Tab-separated table of C-alpha atoms in Angstrom:
chain	number	residue	atom	x	y	z
A	66	MET	CA	0.000	0.000	0.000
A	67	ASP	CA	2.820	2.412	0.884
A	68	ASP	CA	4.466	1.749	-2.478
A	69	VAL	CA	1.262	2.639	-4.312
A	70	MET	CA	0.790	5.821	-2.287
A	71	SER	CA	4.353	6.950	-2.890
A	72	ARG	CA	4.331	6.391	-6.642
A	73	ASP	CA	4.076	9.437	-8.907
A	74	LEU	CA	1.179	8.215	-11.048
A	75	ILE	CA	0.765	11.436	-13.034
A	76	SER	CA	4.394	11.579	-14.124
A	77	ASP	CA	4.126	8.037	-15.473
A	78	LEU	CA	1.219	8.903	-17.753
A	79	PRO	CA	1.873	8.849	-21.524
A	80	GLN	CA	3.300	12.109	-22.871
A	81	SER	CA	0.188	12.681	-25.012
A	82	ILE	CA	-2.039	12.700	-21.895
A	83	ILE	CA	0.352	14.950	-19.979
A	84	GLU	CA	0.379	17.372	-22.910
A	85	SER	CA	-3.425	17.316	-22.962
A	86	ILE	CA	-3.451	18.229	-19.257
A	87	LEU	CA	-0.891	21.015	-19.689
A	88	THR	CA	-2.734	22.440	-22.681
A	89	ARG	CA	-5.788	23.001	-20.494
A	90	LEU	CA	-3.763	25.078	-18.040
A	91	PRO	CA	-2.965	28.767	-18.529
A	92	ILE	CA	0.453	28.909	-20.189
A	93	ARG	CA	1.995	30.545	-17.120
A	94	ASP	CA	0.904	27.618	-14.909
A	95	ALA	CA	2.021	25.076	-17.511
A	96	VAL	CA	5.520	26.593	-17.507
A	97	ARG	CA	5.609	26.622	-13.710
A	98	THR	CA	5.181	22.819	-13.624
A	99	SER	CA	8.892	22.700	-14.446
A	100	ILE	CA	9.651	23.221	-10.732
A	101	LEU	CA	7.711	20.121	-9.629
A	102	SER	CA	10.565	17.684	-10.199
A	103	SER	CA	13.354	16.855	-12.605
A	104	LYS	CA	10.888	14.722	-14.590
A	105	TRP	CA	8.648	17.742	-15.123
A	106	ARG	CA	11.357	20.251	-15.916
A	107	TYR	CA	10.916	20.027	-19.670
A	108	LYS	CA	7.450	18.509	-19.992
A	109	TRP	CA	5.868	21.821	-21.046
A	110	THR	CA	8.520	22.566	-23.671
A	111	THR	CA	6.928	20.227	-26.212
A	112	LEU	CA	3.444	21.754	-26.031
A	113	THR	CA	2.075	22.257	-29.534
A	114	GLN	CA	-0.462	24.914	-28.457
A	115	LEU	CA	0.723	28.177	-26.890
A	116	VAL	CA	-1.909	30.712	-25.779
A	117	PHE	CA	-0.664	33.999	-24.317
A	118	ASP	CA	-2.662	36.791	-22.727
A	119	GLU	CA	-2.264	39.397	-19.988
A	120	LYS	CA	-2.574	36.732	-17.287
A	121	CYS	CA	0.926	35.599	-18.214
A	122	VAL	CA	2.386	38.444	-16.137
A	123	ILE	CA	1.541	40.262	-12.941
A	124	LEU	CA	-0.499	43.328	-13.865
A	125	SER	CA	0.431	46.724	-12.467
A	126	ASN	CA	-0.207	50.401	-13.141
A	127	ASP	CA	3.183	50.620	-14.842
A	128	ARG	CA	2.306	49.869	-18.483
A	129	CYS	CA	5.946	49.634	-19.588
A	130	LYS	CA	6.638	47.071	-16.876
A	131	VAL	CA	3.717	44.932	-18.010
A	132	GLU	CA	4.794	45.172	-21.671
A	133	ASP	CA	8.390	44.212	-20.851
A	134	GLY	CA	7.236	41.346	-18.662
A	135	LEU	CA	4.928	39.974	-21.351
A	136	VAL	CA	7.560	40.290	-24.095
A	137	ASN	CA	10.200	38.597	-21.953
A	138	PHE	CA	7.848	35.770	-20.963
A	139	ILE	CA	6.845	34.999	-24.561
A	140	THR	CA	10.419	35.281	-25.854
A	141	ARG	CA	11.758	32.967	-23.151
A	142	THR	CA	8.919	30.473	-23.720
A	143	LEU	CA	9.680	30.276	-27.437
A	144	PHE	CA	13.443	30.095	-26.790
A	145	LEU	CA	13.036	27.049	-24.529
A	146	HIS	CA	10.381	25.365	-26.650
A	147	GLN	CA	11.202	22.139	-28.461
A	148	GLY	CA	9.468	20.702	-31.500
A	149	PRO	CA	6.574	21.960	-33.643
A	150	ILE	CA	4.123	24.684	-32.588
A	151	HIS	CA	0.721	24.119	-34.134
A	152	LYS	CA	-1.150	26.965	-32.427
A	153	PHE	CA	0.055	30.388	-31.286
A	154	GLN	CA	-2.449	32.842	-29.837
A	155	LEU	CA	-1.657	36.277	-28.416
A	156	THR	CA	-4.485	38.395	-27.006
A	157	THR	CA	-3.420	41.581	-25.255
A	158	THR	CA	-4.154	45.299	-25.037
A	159	HIS	CA	-0.616	46.048	-23.841
A	160	LEU	CA	1.229	45.363	-27.081
A	161	GLN	CA	0.754	47.219	-30.361
A	162	CYS	CA	3.547	47.677	-32.863
A	163	CYS	CA	6.319	45.673	-31.195
A	164	PRO	CA	9.477	44.549	-33.071
A	165	ASP	CA	9.625	41.384	-30.975
A	166	ILE	CA	6.428	40.159	-32.671
A	167	ASP	CA	8.322	40.022	-35.971
A	168	GLN	CA	10.895	37.719	-34.399
A	169	TRP	CA	8.191	35.510	-32.869
A	170	LEU	CA	6.469	35.141	-36.238
A	171	LEU	CA	9.756	34.313	-37.925
A	172	PHE	CA	10.324	31.590	-35.335
A	173	LEU	CA	6.768	30.277	-35.793
A	174	SER	CA	7.096	30.204	-39.583
A	175	ARG	CA	9.894	27.670	-39.115
A	176	ASN	CA	7.944	25.495	-36.681
A	177	ASP	CA	4.968	24.212	-38.696
A	178	ILE	CA	2.488	26.769	-37.296
A	179	LYS	CA	-1.107	25.843	-38.205
A	180	GLU	CA	-3.243	28.253	-36.161
A	181	LEU	CA	-2.254	31.886	-35.611
A	182	VAL	CA	-4.306	34.424	-33.648
A	183	LEU	CA	-2.971	37.960	-33.095
A	184	GLU	CA	-5.271	40.346	-31.223
A	185	LEU	CA	-3.282	43.420	-30.257
A	186	GLY	CA	-4.221	46.644	-28.508
A	187	GLU	CA	-5.204	50.062	-29.828
A	188	GLY	CA	-2.440	52.445	-30.895
A	189	GLU	CA	0.139	52.174	-33.654
A	190	TRP	CA	-0.955	49.298	-35.848
A	191	PHE	CA	1.272	46.290	-36.278
A	192	ARG	CA	2.461	45.595	-39.813
A	193	VAL	CA	2.422	41.888	-40.634
A	194	PRO	CA	5.973	40.815	-41.642
A	195	SER	CA	6.645	38.968	-44.875
A	196	CYS	CA	7.614	35.777	-43.022
A	197	LEU	CA	3.918	35.191	-42.217
A	198	PHE	CA	3.270	34.478	-45.879
A	199	ASN	CA	5.739	31.588	-45.692
A	200	CYS	CA	3.531	29.717	-43.198
A	201	LYS	CA	2.371	27.178	-45.741
A	202	LYS	CA	0.611	24.912	-43.236
A	203	LEU	CA	-1.717	27.558	-41.771
A	204	THR	CA	-5.286	26.312	-41.301
A	205	ARG	CA	-6.539	29.245	-39.199
A	206	LEU	CA	-5.564	32.924	-39.295
A	207	ASP	CA	-7.122	35.605	-37.049
A	208	LEU	CA	-5.709	39.144	-37.270
A	209	PHE	CA	-6.934	42.182	-35.317
A	210	ARG	CA	-5.846	45.804	-35.803
A	211	CYS	CA	-2.910	45.405	-38.149
A	212	GLU	CA	-1.658	46.178	-41.666
A	213	PHE	CA	-1.756	43.272	-44.084
A	214	ASP	CA	0.119	43.619	-47.360
A	215	PRO	CA	0.912	40.320	-49.142
A	216	PRO	CA	3.979	40.380	-51.412
A	217	PRO	CA	3.392	40.051	-55.174
A	218	SER	CA	4.811	36.538	-55.124
A	219	PHE	CA	2.263	35.340	-52.556
A	220	LYS	CA	-0.179	32.818	-54.052
A	221	GLY	CA	-2.313	32.078	-51.001
A	222	PHE	CA	-2.506	29.722	-48.032
A	223	LEU	CA	-3.339	26.381	-49.610
A	224	CYS	CA	-4.326	24.735	-46.287
A	225	LEU	CA	-6.237	27.647	-44.717
A	226	LYS	CA	-9.774	26.804	-43.563
A	227	SER	CA	-10.623	29.763	-41.298
A	228	LEU	CA	-9.857	33.459	-41.899
A	229	ASN	CA	-10.858	36.295	-39.563
A	230	LEU	CA	-9.764	39.874	-40.332
A	231	HIS	CA	-10.938	42.527	-37.840
A	232	GLN	CA	-9.943	46.178	-38.380
A	233	VAL	CA	-7.227	45.185	-40.817
A	234	LEU	CA	-5.744	47.676	-43.278
A	235	VAL	CA	-5.638	45.847	-46.596
A	236	SER	CA	-6.578	46.644	-50.178
A	237	PRO	CA	-9.753	45.139	-51.710
A	238	GLU	CA	-7.629	43.498	-54.388
A	239	ALA	CA	-5.438	41.850	-51.754
A	240	ILE	CA	-8.481	40.515	-49.859
A	241	GLU	CA	-10.039	39.061	-52.996
A	242	SER	CA	-6.715	37.528	-54.029
A	243	LEU	CA	-6.207	36.102	-50.535
A	244	ILE	CA	-9.682	34.530	-50.430
A	245	SER	CA	-9.423	33.005	-53.893
A	246	GLY	CA	-5.906	31.782	-53.017
A	247	CYS	CA	-7.250	29.668	-50.149
A	248	PRO	CA	-9.049	26.807	-51.942
A	249	LEU	CA	-9.975	24.985	-48.705
A	250	LEU	CA	-11.431	28.061	-46.951
A	251	GLU	CA	-14.588	27.162	-44.992
A	252	SER	CA	-15.059	30.096	-42.596
A	253	LEU	CA	-14.591	33.795	-43.410
A	254	ALA	CA	-15.150	36.804	-41.147
A	255	LEU	CA	-14.443	40.395	-42.214
A	256	SER	CA	-15.304	43.230	-39.852
A	257	TYR	CA	-14.861	47.003	-39.670
A	258	PHE	CA	-13.871	47.713	-43.239
A	259	ASP	CA	-14.542	51.074	-44.913
A	260	SER	CA	-16.219	51.538	-48.333
A	261	LEU	CA	-15.222	48.073	-49.458
A	262	ALA	CA	-16.388	46.562	-52.746
A	263	LEU	CA	-15.800	42.846	-52.609
A	264	THR	CA	-16.275	39.788	-54.792
A	265	ILE	CA	-15.947	36.512	-52.906
A	266	ARG	CA	-14.855	33.386	-54.752
A	267	ALA	CA	-14.561	30.495	-52.309
A	268	PRO	CA	-15.939	27.161	-53.555
A	269	ASN	CA	-15.655	25.443	-50.133
A	270	LEU	CA	-16.911	28.345	-47.986
A	271	LYS	CA	-19.556	27.315	-45.427
A	272	PHE	CA	-19.668	30.187	-42.914
A	273	LEU	CA	-19.571	33.901	-43.716
A	274	CYS	CA	-19.679	36.898	-41.368
A	275	LEU	CA	-19.449	40.446	-42.744
A	276	GLU	CA	-19.603	43.709	-40.807
A	277	GLY	CA	-18.655	47.162	-42.054
A	278	GLU	CA	-19.173	49.771	-44.762
A	279	PHE	CA	-19.629	47.786	-47.963
A	280	LYS	CA	-20.258	49.531	-51.272
A	281	ASP	CA	-20.819	46.218	-53.004
A	282	ILE	CA	-20.687	42.515	-52.191
A	283	CYS	CA	-20.917	39.740	-54.737
A	284	LEU	CA	-20.893	36.041	-53.876
A	285	GLU	CA	-19.640	34.664	-57.155
A	286	ASN	CA	-18.641	31.103	-56.305
A	287	THR	CA	-19.936	30.011	-52.901
A	288	PRO	CA	-22.151	26.979	-53.612
A	289	LEU	CA	-21.574	25.310	-50.207
A	290	LEU	CA	-22.395	28.293	-47.992
A	291	VAL	CA	-24.688	27.201	-45.127
A	292	ALA	CA	-24.702	30.178	-42.724
A	293	MET	CA	-24.111	33.891	-43.009
A	294	SER	CA	-24.409	37.011	-40.887
A	295	VAL	CA	-24.211	40.461	-42.489
A	296	ALA	CA	-24.210	43.926	-40.897
A	297	MET	CA	-23.810	46.941	-43.169
A	298	TYR	CA	-23.111	50.496	-42.070
A	299	MET	CA	-24.337	53.347	-44.234
A	300	THR	CA	-22.452	56.527	-45.122
A	301	ASP	CA	-23.549	59.347	-47.440
A	302	ASP	CA	-21.149	58.121	-50.140
A	303	ILE	CA	-22.439	54.559	-49.956
A	304	ALA	CA	-26.079	55.740	-49.956
A	305	GLU	CA	-25.378	57.787	-53.100
A	306	HIS	CA	-23.666	54.784	-54.691
A	307	PHE	CA	-26.731	52.633	-53.954
A	308	GLU	CA	-29.094	55.183	-55.503
A	309	GLN	CA	-27.115	55.153	-58.756
A	310	SER	CA	-26.870	51.375	-58.998
A	311	SER	CA	-29.099	49.339	-61.312
A	312	THR	CA	-27.507	45.962	-60.630
A	313	CYS	CA	-29.722	43.585	-58.683
A	314	ASN	CA	-27.951	43.070	-55.355
A	315	PHE	CA	-30.323	40.272	-54.345
A	316	ASN	CA	-29.259	38.150	-57.300
A	317	ARG	CA	-25.569	38.957	-56.863
A	318	PHE	CA	-25.610	38.141	-53.164
A	319	LEU	CA	-28.203	35.374	-52.753
A	320	GLY	CA	-28.444	34.034	-56.284
A	321	GLY	CA	-25.822	31.319	-55.846
A	322	VAL	CA	-26.251	29.935	-52.321
A	323	PRO	CA	-28.621	26.963	-52.764
A	324	ARG	CA	-27.409	25.181	-49.598
A	325	LEU	CA	-27.973	28.111	-47.237
A	326	GLU	CA	-29.431	27.010	-43.882
A	327	ARG	CA	-29.225	30.118	-41.698
A	328	LEU	CA	-29.336	33.790	-42.700
A	329	ILE	CA	-28.931	36.740	-40.329
A	330	GLY	CA	-29.184	40.233	-41.776
A	331	HIS	CA	-28.493	43.165	-39.506
A	332	ILE	CA	-28.718	46.903	-40.139
A	333	TYR	CA	-29.279	47.978	-43.793
A	334	PHE	CA	-29.057	44.415	-45.099
A	335	THR	CA	-32.533	44.293	-46.644
A	336	LYS	CA	-31.946	47.803	-47.969
A	337	PHE	CA	-28.801	46.552	-49.703
A	338	LEU	CA	-30.633	43.556	-51.170
A	339	SER	CA	-33.435	45.791	-52.481
A	340	ILE	CA	-31.094	47.855	-54.679
A	341	GLY	CA	-31.322	47.296	-58.406
A	342	ASP	CA	-33.779	45.944	-60.935
A	343	ASP	CA	-35.111	42.465	-61.773
A	344	LEU	CA	-35.491	41.250	-58.192
A	345	GLY	CA	-36.011	37.524	-58.225
A	346	ARG	CA	-35.209	37.186	-61.907
A	347	LEU	CA	-33.038	34.168	-61.107
A	348	PRO	CA	-35.274	31.222	-60.139
A	349	ILE	CA	-33.753	29.741	-56.989
A	350	THR	CA	-35.192	27.657	-54.185
A	351	TYR	CA	-33.562	27.760	-50.767
A	352	ALA	CA	-34.474	24.180	-49.933
A	353	HIS	CA	-32.172	24.002	-46.896
A	354	LEU	CA	-32.939	27.411	-45.376
A	355	LYS	CA	-34.458	26.906	-41.918
A	356	VAL	CA	-33.705	30.106	-39.972
A	357	VAL	CA	-34.032	33.699	-41.214
A	358	GLU	CA	-33.430	36.777	-39.078
A	359	LEU	CA	-33.785	40.211	-40.689
A	360	ASN	CA	-33.279	43.349	-38.632
A	361	GLN	CA	-34.500	46.899	-39.256
A	362	VAL	CA	-36.748	46.114	-42.207
A	363	SER	CA	-38.503	49.235	-43.468
A	364	PHE	CA	-42.162	48.419	-44.137
A	365	GLU	CA	-42.599	51.761	-45.872
A	366	ASP	CA	-40.198	50.658	-48.624
A	367	MET	CA	-42.029	48.325	-51.014
A	368	LYS	CA	-38.769	46.993	-52.445
A	369	GLU	CA	-37.593	45.907	-49.003
A	370	ILE	CA	-40.896	44.119	-48.453
A	371	LEU	CA	-40.417	42.390	-51.811
A	372	VAL	CA	-36.978	41.217	-50.675
A	373	VAL	CA	-38.477	39.601	-47.570
A	374	LEU	CA	-41.340	38.021	-49.507
A	375	HIS	CA	-39.121	36.678	-52.269
A	376	LEU	CA	-36.749	35.164	-49.723
A	377	ILE	CA	-39.292	33.416	-47.511
A	378	THR	CA	-41.676	32.269	-50.260
A	379	ASN	CA	-38.757	30.477	-51.901
A	380	SER	CA	-37.766	28.745	-48.650
A	381	PRO	CA	-40.118	25.730	-48.394
A	382	ASN	CA	-38.455	24.357	-45.240
A	383	LEU	CA	-38.297	27.584	-43.247
A	384	ARG	CA	-38.830	26.857	-39.533
A	385	GLU	CA	-37.946	30.105	-37.734
A	386	LEU	CA	-38.465	33.692	-38.856
A	387	GLN	CA	-37.464	36.769	-36.904
A	388	ILE	CA	-37.985	40.304	-38.214
A	389	SER	CA	-37.494	43.661	-36.546
A	390	GLY	CA	-39.123	46.742	-38.017
A	391	SER	CA	-37.675	50.142	-38.772
A	392	SER	CA	-40.602	52.088	-40.147
A	393	ASN	CA	-41.156	55.813	-40.177
A	394	THR	CA	-44.575	55.610	-38.546
A	395	LEU	CA	-46.003	58.784	-40.059
A	396	ALA	CA	-44.896	57.862	-43.574
A	397	ALA	CA	-45.897	54.195	-43.312
A	398	ILE	CA	-49.387	54.860	-41.910
A	399	ASP	CA	-50.347	56.480	-45.221
A	400	ALA	CA	-49.523	53.302	-47.152
A	401	PRO	CA	-50.926	54.010	-50.606
A	402	ASP	CA	-51.138	50.523	-52.071
A	403	LEU	CA	-52.461	47.677	-49.962
A	404	ASP	CA	-53.389	45.871	-53.202
A	405	PHE	CA	-49.670	45.106	-53.262
A	406	TRP	CA	-50.322	42.029	-51.088
A	407	ASP	CA	-52.805	40.541	-53.537
A	408	ASP	CA	-50.553	41.319	-56.481
A	409	GLU	CA	-47.194	40.156	-55.102
A	410	CYS	CA	-48.021	37.276	-52.728
A	411	PRO	CA	-48.306	33.872	-54.427
A	412	SER	CA	-51.851	32.583	-54.045
A	413	ASN	CA	-50.651	28.999	-53.496
A	414	CYS	CA	-47.929	29.879	-50.976
A	415	THR	CA	-47.829	27.752	-47.820
A	416	PHE	CA	-45.148	27.768	-45.131
A	417	LYS	CA	-45.545	24.114	-44.229
A	418	GLN	CA	-42.581	23.939	-41.835
A	419	LEU	CA	-42.764	27.360	-40.183
A	420	ARG	CA	-43.024	26.911	-36.415
A	421	VAL	CA	-41.836	30.119	-34.779
A	422	VAL	CA	-42.213	33.767	-35.804
A	423	ARG	CA	-40.823	36.706	-33.825
A	424	MET	CA	-41.759	40.241	-34.862
A	425	THR	CA	-40.057	43.016	-32.881
A	426	ASP	CA	-40.128	46.818	-32.984
A	427	MET	CA	-43.502	46.759	-34.702
A	428	SER	CA	-45.310	50.075	-35.188
A	429	GLY	CA	-48.666	48.663	-36.261
A	430	VAL	CA	-48.534	50.390	-39.651
A	431	PRO	CA	-50.613	48.876	-42.501
A	432	HIS	CA	-47.889	46.954	-44.339
A	433	GLU	CA	-46.560	45.451	-41.112
A	434	MET	CA	-50.033	44.223	-40.226
A	435	GLU	CA	-50.612	42.869	-43.731
A	436	PHE	CA	-47.341	40.942	-43.508
A	437	ILE	CA	-48.388	39.408	-40.172
A	438	LYS	CA	-51.795	38.591	-41.633
A	439	PHE	CA	-50.118	36.892	-44.604
A	440	LEU	CA	-47.944	34.733	-42.326
A	441	LEU	CA	-50.831	33.674	-40.069
A	442	ALA	CA	-53.028	32.743	-43.020
A	443	ASN	CA	-50.382	30.570	-44.695
A	444	SER	CA	-48.562	28.796	-41.840
A	445	PRO	CA	-50.484	25.617	-40.939
A	446	ALA	CA	-47.762	24.306	-38.590
A	447	LEU	CA	-47.207	27.576	-36.732
A	448	GLU	CA	-46.802	27.139	-32.982
A	449	THR	CA	-45.853	30.600	-31.736
A	450	MET	CA	-45.926	34.132	-33.087
A	451	SER	CA	-44.575	36.764	-30.703
A	452	ILE	CA	-45.072	40.445	-31.466
A	453	SER	CA	-43.271	43.231	-29.627
A	454	PRO	CA	-44.389	46.796	-30.377
A	455	CYS	CA	-41.864	49.572	-30.816
A	456	VAL	CA	-41.097	51.446	-27.580
A	457	TYR	CA	-42.165	54.698	-29.243
A	458	VAL	CA	-45.628	53.378	-30.094
A	459	MET	CA	-47.914	53.740	-27.104
A	460	ASP	CA	-51.317	54.941	-28.277
A	461	GLY	CA	-51.822	52.358	-31.032
A	462	ARG	CA	-51.014	49.211	-29.062
A	463	LEU	CA	-54.615	48.344	-28.226
A	464	ASN	CA	-55.723	48.789	-31.839
A	465	MET	CA	-52.807	46.613	-32.971
A	466	LEU	CA	-53.844	43.851	-30.580
A	467	ILE	CA	-57.515	44.028	-31.613
A	468	GLU	CA	-56.562	43.771	-35.288
A	469	LEU	CA	-54.252	40.795	-34.620
A	470	LEU	CA	-57.079	38.879	-32.973
A	471	ARG	CA	-59.213	39.295	-36.095
A	472	PHE	CA	-56.702	37.685	-38.438
A	473	ARG	CA	-57.454	34.193	-39.707
A	474	ARG	CA	-54.979	31.519	-38.625
A	475	ALA	CA	-54.121	28.472	-40.702
A	476	SER	CA	-52.872	26.753	-37.560
A	477	ALA	CA	-55.400	26.060	-34.828
A	478	GLN	CA	-52.528	25.589	-32.379
A	479	ALA	CA	-50.879	28.915	-33.146
A	480	GLU	CA	-50.326	31.032	-30.050
A	481	ILE	CA	-49.993	34.793	-30.439
A	482	LEU	CA	-47.904	36.493	-27.769
A	483	PHE	CA	-48.189	40.272	-27.560
A	484	ILE	CA	-45.134	41.332	-25.581
A	485	GLN	CA	-45.091	44.748	-23.961
A	486	ASP	CA	-41.926	45.856	-22.201
């Protein structure tokens, strides 16, 4: 019994299990295991995943002291490391443009790096060194607040599957070239870009997240896309560009995504899709689309309403629909053409799979109510429809509720929830 109690069972575990244990520790604690015994002195040095943050050093009010401590800790860790490094992640607000980062990346480029995450603080932006473009085995690349300028000889990351660029200074041509030069790319996130016109060609792309000021977006070769989230910010220049455009944005953006399962559109997304002529000219059925969330839809803009109708009426397996309104109440109350709903809504349309509908920021204006009426009348499997009035609408809430109760429901089980904050 004494022999069993005195044995060091953990130290005798296979190296793969020990590495798994150490990987789950903060890097500072993993390094400190070297003082446990002579057996443990170099156990941490073969870790393939290194994640650094501000917890690696003792924080103080002296910023320079924290920066020096963090730089020294990372440099010493890399100096003592043995073998390949598959993941390197640095998340800190204390480092911006630091020459030591160049040396770390050079070291990583020679050690089979596969996942690289650099999230640096505000201030002077870090310029990505040329050695990064020699990391041929990269499968994931996340860059925050830096300058990214690929050399002319760069042909892409052939193994890259995930790309996340947040507040990155890079030319549109370089982004397009980078995306098309990553044939295995499955996940793409671009955020906080200014006045960007972008064509995305990524035949294996499955997940797309866009946020920023986009003058134009075209999904040219994305047949496997299953989920996307888009938030668009509007400037006067972009608004003027939209007004002068005749190209159908709906077709250019949603005309080639037949496998789409989830679509989230934030601010100005439906406005963007409504720009141009020949909406719905391309016959496409979104047979896999199950969840649609559209925010700040203007029910005073007939073209935006058409966008919503064209999208959902061509989604036979839609299960969840969430829409928030953004109507100018005074303008929308005087809706001139309620015949629109008889003219534009397919008479044989049925949402056979639709279970849940959430309508938020509703003003009770005619076209909003007609849209709700249309959904209730054509959703035989509907279980719940929740309606939240806009906080600025107080006087018309009772009338809205009375009108809702009059609408015919295709589903006898449908429950209408009128939510007042």
